[in-house]
mmCIF file of C-alpha atoms in Angstrom:
data_model
loop_
_atom_site.group_PDB
_atom_site.id
_atom_site.type_symbol
_atom_site.label_atom_id
_atom_site.label_comp_id
_atom_site.label_asym_id
_atom_site.label_seq_id
_atom_site.Cartn_x
_atom_site.Cartn_y
_atom_site.Cartn_z
ATOM 1 C CA MET B 1202 48.764 2.145 -89.956
ATOM 2 C CA LEU B 1203 47.017 4.898 -87.986
ATOM 3 C CA GLU B 1204 47.863 8.550 -88.573
ATOM 4 C CA VAL B 1205 46.456 11.177 -86.187
ATOM 5 C CA SER B 1206 48.662 14.193 -86.942
ATOM 6 C CA GLU B 1207 45.788 15.908 -88.791
ATOM 7 C CA SER B 1208 43.006 14.611 -86.540
ATOM 8 C CA LYS B 1209 40.534 16.869 -84.749
ATOM 9 C CA LEU B 1210 39.208 16.354 -81.218
ATOM 10 C CA ALA B 1211 35.564 17.196 -81.851
ATOM 11 C CA HIS B 1212 34.020 16.349 -78.449
ATOM 12 C CA TYR B 1213 35.317 15.107 -75.114
ATOM 13 C CA SER B 1214 34.164 14.597 -71.562
ATOM 14 C CA LEU B 1215 35.735 13.666 -68.244
ATOM 15 C CA HIS B 1216 34.306 11.533 -65.435
ATOM 16 C CA PHE B 1217 35.695 10.206 -62.143
ATOM 17 C CA LEU B 1218 35.387 6.608 -60.977
ATOM 18 C CA SER B 1219 35.872 5.556 -57.370
ATOM 19 C CA GLU B 1220 33.534 3.813 -54.925
ATOM 20 C CA THR B 1221 31.080 6.447 -56.056
ATOM 21 C CA LEU B 1222 30.779 7.644 -59.649
ATOM 22 C CA ILE B 1223 31.076 11.333 -60.470
ATOM 23 C CA LEU B 1224 29.713 12.027 -63.944
ATOM 24 C CA GLY B 1225 30.921 14.993 -65.939
ATOM 25 C CA GLU B 1226 27.992 17.229 -66.784
ATOM 26 C CA GLU B 1227 29.562 19.037 -69.730
ATOM 27 C CA VAL B 1228 30.784 18.091 -73.189
ATOM 28 C CA PHE B 1229 33.803 20.103 -74.331
ATOM 29 C CA THR B 1230 34.566 21.098 -77.902
ATOM 30 C CA GLN B 1231 37.351 22.868 -79.756
ATOM 31 C CA PRO B 1232 40.121 22.703 -77.115
ATOM 32 C CA GLU B 1233 43.076 25.036 -77.548
ATOM 33 C CA VAL B 1234 45.998 23.644 -79.548
ATOM 34 C CA MET B 1235 48.270 22.507 -76.690
ATOM 35 C CA LEU B 1236 45.432 20.842 -74.817
ATOM 36 C CA GLU B 1237 44.245 19.054 -77.953
ATOM 37 C CA ALA B 1238 47.776 17.780 -78.587
ATOM 38 C CA ALA B 1239 47.975 16.496 -75.012
ATOM 39 C CA PHE B 1240 44.639 14.663 -75.270
ATOM 40 C CA THR B 1241 45.667 13.190 -78.630
ATOM 41 C CA GLN B 1242 48.853 11.812 -77.112
ATOM 42 C CA LEU B 1243 46.911 10.514 -74.108
ATOM 43 C CA ALA B 1244 44.460 8.664 -76.353
ATOM 44 C CA PHE B 1245 46.845 7.123 -78.875
ATOM 45 C CA ASN B 1246 50.145 6.724 -77.018
ATOM 46 C CA LYS B 1247 51.523 3.174 -77.517
ATOM 47 C CA ILE B 1248 48.182 1.747 -78.628
ATOM 48 C CA ASP B 1249 48.706 -1.691 -80.200
ATOM 49 C CA MET B 1250 47.505 -1.456 -83.805
ATOM 50 C CA GLU B 1251 48.726 -4.928 -84.760
ATOM 51 C CA GLN B 1252 46.034 -6.789 -82.817
ATOM 52 C CA GLN B 1253 42.497 -5.881 -83.873
ATOM 53 C CA TYR B 1254 39.464 -6.794 -81.766
ATOM 54 C CA GLU B 1255 35.718 -6.784 -82.361
ATOM 55 C CA PHE B 1256 32.706 -6.504 -80.066
ATOM 56 C CA PHE B 1257 30.689 -9.626 -79.343
ATOM 57 C CA HIS B 1258 27.777 -10.865 -77.284
ATOM 58 C CA GLU B 1259 26.526 -14.407 -76.708
ATOM 59 C CA SER B 1260 22.989 -13.729 -77.927
ATOM 60 C CA ASN B 1261 22.622 -10.235 -79.420
ATOM 61 C CA ILE B 1262 25.400 -7.749 -80.239
ATOM 62 C CA ALA B 1263 23.049 -4.870 -79.373
ATOM 63 C CA LEU B 1264 23.281 -6.036 -75.735
ATOM 64 C CA ASN B 1265 26.982 -5.228 -75.706
ATOM 65 C CA GLU B 1266 26.943 -1.905 -73.885
ATOM 66 C CA VAL B 1267 30.064 -0.236 -75.308
ATOM 67 C CA PHE B 1268 29.161 -1.349 -78.841
ATOM 68 C CA THR B 1269 25.711 0.239 -78.533
ATOM 69 C CA TYR B 1270 26.885 3.456 -76.844
ATOM 70 C CA SER B 1271 29.761 4.049 -79.277
ATOM 71 C CA ARG B 1272 27.532 3.321 -82.281
ATOM 72 C CA ALA B 1273 25.038 5.900 -80.999
ATOM 73 C CA ILE B 1274 27.821 8.519 -80.790
ATOM 74 C CA PHE B 1275 29.018 7.785 -84.325
ATOM 75 C CA GLU B 1276 25.479 8.033 -85.692
ATOM 76 C CA GLN B 1277 24.452 11.191 -83.834
ATOM 77 C CA GLU B 1278 27.173 13.284 -82.199
ATOM 78 C CA ASN B 1279 24.743 15.431 -80.203
ATOM 79 C CA ASN B 1280 24.234 12.307 -78.058
ATOM 80 C CA PHE B 1281 27.870 12.423 -77.013
ATOM 81 C CA LEU B 1282 27.445 13.539 -73.382
ATOM 82 C CA GLU B 1283 24.596 11.119 -72.636
ATOM 83 C CA GLN B 1284 26.399 8.159 -74.212
ATOM 84 C CA SER B 1285 29.753 9.011 -72.594
ATOM 85 C CA GLN B 1286 27.956 9.017 -69.235
ATOM 86 C CA ASN B 1287 26.487 5.607 -70.106
ATOM 87 C CA ILE B 1288 29.994 4.325 -70.861
ATOM 88 C CA ALA B 1289 31.216 5.667 -67.499
ATOM 89 C CA LYS B 1290 28.293 4.021 -65.658
ATOM 90 C CA HIS B 1291 29.015 0.701 -67.352
ATOM 91 C CA LEU B 1292 32.731 0.845 -66.532
ATOM 92 C CA HIS B 1293 31.912 1.716 -62.925
ATOM 93 C CA SER B 1294 29.581 -1.277 -62.668
ATOM 94 C CA VAL B 1295 32.327 -3.726 -63.733
ATOM 95 C CA SER B 1296 35.071 -2.052 -61.652
ATOM 96 C CA GLN B 1297 33.845 -2.982 -58.179
ATOM 97 C CA HIS B 1298 36.985 -4.744 -57.012
ATOM 98 C CA PRO B 1299 39.531 -3.503 -54.418
ATOM 99 C CA ASN B 1300 42.441 -4.025 -56.837
ATOM 100 C CA ILE B 1301 40.927 -1.671 -59.430
ATOM 101 C CA LYS B 1302 42.101 1.855 -58.702
ATOM 102 C CA SER B 1303 40.069 5.026 -58.698
ATOM 103 C CA GLY B 1304 40.775 7.513 -61.436
ATOM 104 C CA GLU B 1305 39.651 9.828 -64.202
ATOM 105 C CA LEU B 1306 37.948 8.576 -67.347
ATOM 106 C CA PHE B 1307 38.609 10.479 -70.572
ATOM 107 C CA ILE B 1308 36.272 9.895 -73.510
ATOM 108 C CA GLY B 1309 36.951 11.755 -76.735
ATOM 109 C CA LEU B 1310 35.635 11.706 -80.290
ATOM 110 C CA PHE B 1311 38.374 12.320 -82.856
ATOM 111 C CA GLU B 1312 37.626 13.101 -86.484
ATOM 112 C CA ASN B 1313 39.815 12.850 -89.584
ATOM 113 C CA CYS B 1314 41.982 10.011 -88.272
ATOM 114 C CA LEU B 1315 43.636 8.184 -91.163
ATOM 115 C CA LEU B 1316 43.502 4.385 -90.974
ATOM 116 C CA LEU B 1317 45.063 2.818 -94.068
ATOM 117 C CA ASN B 1318 44.747 6.270 -95.686
ATOM 118 C CA GLU B 1319 40.971 6.429 -95.113
ATOM 119 C CA ALA B 1320 39.493 9.154 -92.886
ATOM 120 C CA LYS B 1321 37.725 7.668 -89.867
ATOM 121 C CA LYS B 1322 36.008 8.803 -86.694
ATOM 122 C CA ILE B 1323 37.524 7.281 -83.564
ATOM 123 C CA LEU B 1324 36.106 7.147 -80.060
ATOM 124 C CA ALA B 1325 38.920 7.023 -77.495
ATOM 125 C CA ILE B 1326 38.342 5.757 -73.951
ATOM 126 C CA VAL B 1327 41.171 6.167 -71.439
ATOM 127 C CA LYS B 1328 41.054 5.195 -67.752
ATOM 128 C CA ILE B 1329 43.736 7.098 -65.809
ATOM 129 C CA ASP B 1330 44.725 5.361 -62.583
ATOM 130 C CA GLU B 1331 47.633 7.464 -61.369
ATOM 131 C CA LYS B 1332 48.770 11.068 -61.194
ATOM 132 C CA GLU B 1333 52.305 12.377 -60.904
ATOM 133 C CA MET B 1334 54.032 15.399 -59.415
ATOM 134 C CA PHE B 1335 55.354 17.886 -61.985
ATOM 135 C CA LEU B 1336 57.420 21.039 -61.443
ATOM 136 C CA ASP B 1337 55.916 24.187 -62.916
ATOM 137 C CA VAL B 1338 58.817 26.610 -63.356
ATOM 138 C CA LYS B 1339 58.111 30.236 -64.364
ATOM 139 C CA ASN B 1340 60.159 33.360 -64.760
ATOM 140 C CA GLU B 1341 58.188 36.236 -63.248
ATOM 141 C CA HIS B 1342 59.864 39.647 -63.249
ATOM 142 C CA ASN B 1343 63.298 38.016 -63.504
ATOM 143 C CA GLN B 1344 62.567 35.800 -60.549
ATOM 144 C CA MET B 1345 62.259 32.013 -60.882
ATOM 145 C CA ILE B 1346 59.062 30.663 -59.331
ATOM 146 C CA VAL B 1347 58.593 26.915 -58.833
ATOM 147 C CA HIS B 1348 55.307 25.203 -58.002
ATOM 148 C CA GLY B 1349 54.558 21.525 -57.585
ATOM 149 C CA VAL B 1350 51.647 20.477 -59.795
ATOM 150 C CA ASP B 1351 49.713 17.229 -59.383
ATOM 151 C CA GLY B 1352 48.933 16.148 -62.954
ATOM 152 C CA ILE B 1353 48.551 13.422 -65.557
ATOM 153 C CA ASN B 1354 51.473 12.104 -67.592
ATOM 154 C CA VAL B 1355 50.033 11.840 -71.117
ATOM 155 C CA LYS B 1356 52.881 9.541 -72.200
ATOM 156 C CA LYS B 1357 52.235 6.978 -69.501
ATOM 157 C CA ILE B 1358 50.436 3.750 -70.361
ATOM 158 C CA ASN B 1359 46.876 3.615 -69.057
ATOM 159 C CA ASN B 1360 44.008 1.278 -69.803
ATOM 160 C CA MET B 1361 42.978 2.493 -73.235
ATOM 161 C CA ALA B 1362 40.657 1.589 -76.082
ATOM 162 C CA ILE B 1363 40.089 3.210 -79.434
ATOM 163 C CA ILE B 1364 36.939 2.321 -81.345
ATOM 164 C CA VAL B 1365 37.070 2.998 -85.077
ATOM 165 C CA ASP B 1366 33.885 3.776 -86.974
ATOM 166 C CA MET B 1367 34.063 1.486 -90.026
ATOM 167 C CA GLY B 1368 30.717 2.673 -91.419
ATOM 168 C CA PRO B 1369 27.047 1.762 -90.900
ATOM 169 C CA ASP B 1370 27.371 -1.670 -92.499
ATOM 170 C CA GLN B 1371 30.440 -2.855 -90.593
ATOM 171 C CA SER B 1372 31.165 -3.504 -86.944
ATOM 172 C CA PRO B 1373 33.607 -1.011 -85.368
ATOM 173 C CA ALA B 1374 37.256 -2.047 -85.140
ATOM 174 C CA VAL B 1375 38.676 -1.994 -81.611
ATOM 175 C CA TYR B 1376 42.297 -1.627 -80.471
ATOM 176 C CA ILE B 1377 43.403 -1.655 -76.845
ATOM 177 C CA LYS B 1378 46.269 -1.255 -74.418
ATOM 178 C CA THR B 1379 46.188 -2.413 -70.805
ATOM 179 C CA LYS B 1380 48.496 -1.130 -68.101
ATOM 180 C CA ARG B 1381 48.837 -4.423 -66.254
ATOM 181 C CA LYS B 1382 48.177 -8.024 -67.217
ATOM 182 C CA GLU B 1383 45.689 -8.261 -64.334
ATOM 183 C CA ASP B 1384 43.579 -5.515 -65.935
ATOM 184 C CA ILE B 1385 42.743 -7.640 -68.986
ATOM 185 C CA VAL B 1386 39.832 -9.413 -67.297
ATOM 186 C CA TYR B 1387 37.920 -6.317 -66.272
ATOM 187 C CA TRP B 1388 38.934 -4.036 -69.167
ATOM 188 C CA GLN B 1389 38.819 -6.403 -72.117
ATOM 189 C CA GLU B 1390 36.387 -9.093 -71.039
ATOM 190 C CA ARG B 1391 33.953 -7.359 -68.681
ATOM 191 C CA PHE B 1392 33.955 -3.740 -69.821
ATOM 192 C CA LEU B 1393 34.556 -3.818 -73.577
ATOM 193 C CA LYS B 1394 33.591 -7.469 -74.106
ATOM 194 C CA ILE B 1395 35.720 -7.939 -77.208
ATOM 195 C CA GLN B 1396 37.379 -10.841 -78.963
ATOM 196 C CA ALA B 1397 40.236 -11.078 -81.441
ATOM 197 C CA ALA B 1398 39.119 -10.270 -84.961
ATOM 198 C CA ASP B 1399 41.884 -12.492 -86.373
ATOM 199 C CA GLU B 1400 41.914 -15.652 -84.258
ATOM 200 C CA HIS B 1401 45.010 -17.067 -85.990
ATOM 201 C CA TYR B 1402 47.022 -13.913 -85.248
ATOM 202 C CA TYR B 1403 45.806 -13.888 -81.658
ATOM 203 C CA LYS B 1404 46.651 -17.532 -80.944
ATOM 204 C CA THR B 1405 49.993 -17.466 -82.780
ATOM 205 C CA ASN B 1406 51.029 -14.421 -80.763
ATOM 206 C CA LEU B 1407 50.067 -16.081 -77.472
ATOM 207 C CA ALA B 1408 51.745 -19.377 -78.416
ATOM 208 C CA LEU B 1409 55.015 -17.597 -79.212
ATOM 209 C CA THR B 1410 54.786 -15.585 -75.995
ATOM 210 C CA GLU B 1411 54.213 -18.659 -73.815
ATOM 211 C CA CYS B 1412 56.966 -20.668 -75.539
ATOM 212 C CA LYS B 1413 59.405 -17.815 -74.958
ATOM 213 C CA LYS B 1414 58.310 -17.484 -71.330
ATOM 214 C CA PHE B 1415 58.899 -21.203 -70.660
ATOM 215 C CA ILE B 1416 62.358 -21.210 -72.243
ATOM 216 C CA LEU B 1417 63.581 -18.120 -70.388
ATOM 217 C CA LYS B 1418 62.278 -19.333 -67.007
ATOM 218 C CA GLU B 1419 63.626 -22.896 -67.253
ATOM 219 C CA GLU B 1420 66.587 -22.987 -64.863
ATOM 220 C CA ASN B 1421 68.042 -26.201 -66.301
ATOM 221 C CA TYR B 1422 69.045 -24.450 -69.546
ATOM 222 C CA THR B 1423 72.205 -22.388 -69.938
ATOM 223 C CA SER B 1424 72.025 -18.976 -71.618
ATOM 224 C CA THR B 1425 73.350 -20.395 -74.875
ATOM 225 C CA GLU B 1426 70.861 -23.279 -74.728
ATOM 226 C CA LYS B 1427 68.027 -20.800 -74.174
ATOM 227 C CA LEU B 1428 69.202 -18.733 -77.114
ATOM 228 C CA GLY B 1429 69.312 -21.847 -79.282
ATOM 229 C CA LEU B 1430 65.826 -22.965 -78.213
ATOM 230 C CA LEU B 1431 64.355 -19.516 -78.872
ATOM 231 C CA ASN B 1432 65.762 -19.540 -82.389
ATOM 232 C CA LYS B 1433 64.615 -23.124 -82.988
ATOM 233 C CA THR B 1434 61.151 -22.008 -81.897
ATOM 234 C CA LEU B 1435 61.172 -19.217 -84.477
ATOM 235 C CA ASP B 1436 62.408 -21.670 -87.119
ATOM 236 C CA TYR B 1437 59.535 -24.027 -86.272
ATOM 237 C CA PHE B 1438 56.950 -21.272 -86.720
ATOM 238 C CA ARG B 1439 58.637 -20.154 -89.961
ATOM 239 C CA ASN B 1440 58.668 -23.632 -91.479
ATOM 240 C CA GLU B 1441 55.277 -24.998 -90.397
ATOM 241 C CA GLU B 1442 51.812 -23.976 -91.534
ATOM 242 C CA GLU B 1443 50.126 -25.049 -88.302
ATOM 243 C CA PHE B 1444 51.211 -24.941 -84.673
ATOM 244 C CA GLN B 1445 50.715 -28.310 -82.969
ATOM 245 C CA VAL B 1446 52.213 -28.533 -79.506
ATOM 246 C CA ASN B 1447 53.332 -32.195 -79.600
ATOM 247 C CA HIS B 1448 55.037 -31.744 -82.962
ATOM 248 C CA TYR B 1449 56.611 -28.521 -81.675
ATOM 249 C CA ILE B 1450 58.071 -30.322 -78.638
ATOM 250 C CA GLU B 1451 59.442 -33.158 -80.783
ATOM 251 C CA THR B 1452 61.037 -30.679 -83.192
ATOM 252 C CA VAL B 1453 62.506 -28.164 -80.740
ATOM 253 C CA PHE B 1454 62.956 -29.940 -77.382
ATOM 254 C CA GLU B 1455 64.739 -33.160 -78.294
ATOM 255 C CA GLN B 1456 65.753 -33.967 -74.714
ATOM 256 C CA ALA B 1457 62.842 -32.527 -72.737
ATOM 257 C CA ASP B 1458 61.749 -34.649 -69.781
ATOM 258 C CA THR B 1459 58.150 -35.544 -68.981
ATOM 259 C CA THR B 1460 57.707 -32.654 -66.527
ATOM 260 C CA GLN B 1461 58.986 -30.098 -69.013
ATOM 261 C CA LYS B 1462 56.729 -31.492 -71.743
ATOM 262 C CA ASP B 1463 53.704 -31.312 -69.446
ATOM 263 C CA VAL B 1464 54.454 -27.662 -68.595
ATOM 264 C CA ILE B 1465 54.713 -26.733 -72.273
ATOM 265 C CA ILE B 1466 51.540 -28.614 -73.209
ATOM 266 C CA ASN B 1467 49.540 -27.024 -70.385
ATOM 267 C CA SER B 1468 50.811 -23.561 -71.360
ATOM 268 C CA VAL B 1469 50.253 -23.595 -75.115
ATOM 269 C CA LYS B 1470 47.791 -26.379 -75.971
ATOM 270 C CA PRO B 1471 44.864 -23.877 -76.115
ATOM 271 C CA TYR B 1472 46.760 -21.867 -78.757
ATOM 272 C CA GLU B 1473 47.141 -24.546 -81.433
ATOM 273 C CA THR B 1474 46.277 -22.780 -84.677
ATOM 274 C CA ILE B 1475 47.126 -21.966 -88.270
ATOM 275 C CA ILE B 1476 50.328 -19.924 -87.986
ATOM 276 C CA SER B 1477 49.949 -16.200 -88.694
ATOM 277 C CA ASP B 1478 52.903 -14.703 -90.588
ATOM 278 C CA SER B 1479 52.206 -11.218 -89.243
ATOM 279 C CA ALA B 1480 52.213 -12.463 -85.626
ATOM 280 C CA LEU B 1481 55.489 -14.287 -86.294
ATOM 281 C CA GLU B 1482 57.008 -11.146 -87.789
ATOM 282 C CA LYS B 1483 56.036 -9.208 -84.655
ATOM 283 C CA ALA B 1484 57.526 -11.865 -82.360
ATOM 284 C CA GLU B 1485 60.818 -11.986 -84.239
ATOM 285 C CA LYS B 1486 61.499 -8.399 -83.183
ATOM 286 C CA LYS B 1487 61.138 -9.307 -79.496
ATOM 287 C CA TYR B 1488 62.844 -12.693 -79.355
ATOM 288 C CA LYS B 1489 66.160 -12.730 -77.587
ATOM 289 C CA ARG B 1490 69.431 -12.606 -79.547
ATOM 290 C CA LYS B 1491 71.598 -11.535 -76.632
ATOM 291 C CA ILE B 1492 73.360 -13.268 -73.783
ATOM 292 C CA LYS B 1493 73.201 -10.838 -70.850
ATOM 293 C CA LEU B 1494 75.778 -11.286 -68.098
ATOM 294 C CA ASP B 1495 75.545 -10.070 -64.531
ATOM 295 C CA SER B 1496 78.335 -7.503 -64.984
ATOM 296 C CA ASN B 1497 76.495 -5.296 -67.495
ATOM 297 C CA ILE B 1498 78.013 -7.163 -70.431
ATOM 298 C CA GLU B 1499 75.884 -8.291 -73.372
ATOM 299 C CA ILE B 1500 76.937 -10.658 -76.140
ATOM 300 C CA GLN B 1501 74.988 -9.958 -79.328
ATOM 301 C CA VAL B 1502 74.529 -13.154 -81.358
ATOM 302 C CA ASN B 1503 73.673 -12.982 -85.061
ATOM 303 C CA ILE B 1504 74.239 -16.495 -86.363
ATOM 304 C CA GLN B 1505 72.481 -17.595 -89.534
ATOM 305 C CA HIS B 1506 72.446 -21.262 -88.452
ATOM 306 C CA ILE B 1507 71.765 -21.255 -84.739
ATOM 307 C CA ASP B 1508 72.875 -24.878 -84.408
ATOM 308 C CA GLN B 1509 76.442 -23.573 -84.791
ATOM 309 C CA ILE B 1510 76.232 -21.696 -81.496
ATOM 310 C CA ASP B 1511 77.815 -24.542 -79.483
ATOM 311 C CA GLU B 1512 80.747 -24.570 -81.910
ATOM 312 C CA LEU B 1513 81.345 -20.838 -81.566
ATOM 313 C CA ILE B 1514 80.576 -20.110 -77.908
ATOM 314 C CA GLU B 1515 81.877 -22.260 -75.071
ATOM 315 C CA VAL B 1516 80.730 -21.969 -71.454
ATOM 316 C CA GLY B 1517 83.210 -22.737 -68.686
ATOM 317 C CA TYR B 1518 83.987 -22.344 -64.998
ATOM 318 C CA ASP B 1519 87.231 -20.995 -63.539
ATOM 319 C CA GLU B 1520 87.846 -22.620 -60.146
ATOM 320 C CA ALA B 1521 90.670 -20.200 -59.336
ATOM 321 C CA THR B 1522 88.370 -17.143 -59.470
ATOM 322 C CA ASN B 1523 85.141 -19.006 -58.706
ATOM 323 C CA ARG B 1524 83.475 -17.452 -61.749
ATOM 324 C CA LYS B 1525 81.879 -18.607 -64.990
ATOM 325 C CA PHE B 1526 83.232 -17.552 -68.370
ATOM 326 C CA TYR B 1527 82.427 -17.591 -72.083
ATOM 327 C CA LYS B 1528 85.038 -18.526 -74.697
ATOM 328 C CA ILE B 1529 84.178 -17.188 -78.183
ATOM 329 C CA TYR B 1530 85.732 -18.569 -81.370
ATOM 330 C CA PHE B 1531 86.016 -16.500 -84.571
ATOM 331 C CA GLN B 1532 87.942 -16.316 -87.847
ATOM 332 C CA ASP B 1533 88.464 -12.585 -88.375
ATOM 333 C CA GLU B 1534 87.987 -9.439 -86.331
ATOM 334 C CA GLN B 1535 85.852 -6.798 -88.082
#
């Protein structure tokens, strides 16, 4: 758990990345309270603290640019401007693609951040791709004045990374958030060059995500069948120690045809792993327990034994009205 309510933004710099790179030439310190609060929200808003990453390099970790530059900042803060410029240059070098937008780059060093109740320094890197129009409304001499201001929404998801100084004898811990799935390649793999610190958590999370995606997209399943398969998937991950795709298919998809089996295998075979309980716990919060109808009606289903769903909910078709319907059976109204 990360707590930043008592953190202090010690140093920060701003750069601009487009076809050409504009490097900030000044390091800022001690921002006023409102500005510091805004930068803190920009840096830590919706960052995923459940998935931890670590820097890597095929031959020598010192050749990982962001690892080396961030380490230099942690060890000697008066290098902040030089190293933040190096980070900006490196990001610019891996961003030469027409689909990668121009934008500001915020780099800030926060002190007194509490991670598991231990005070840590954190280097935050935020790439801001879009600005928004805000209304600046003021009351001047009893007259309302409105101006349109082009600014940055600090609550909006950007491509973000926070790098936690774990001490001189440990590699920094890295946590990220990407705005779009397409940004993962350049942000995670080319810029930061990081890998999951807990491989079992990482693969379990991806396996559950891909299984869910397949079930929800399969047009041959009814809504109740999808709900049942999602819950059977969770039961499989709860009851097994290891995820093996063939065993998963045999356990959950009793009547899957060859094509369906091939799609599942191709999607999740790379994620066979020892099952992570923490990844399962995270997925359980996101797995579907609702049947959503096209008329803004949702049926919330909380059934202890999901196999009973066919006994309690019946799907039908009314030829007179040319519409589908659900018939729900129950003992008592509460």
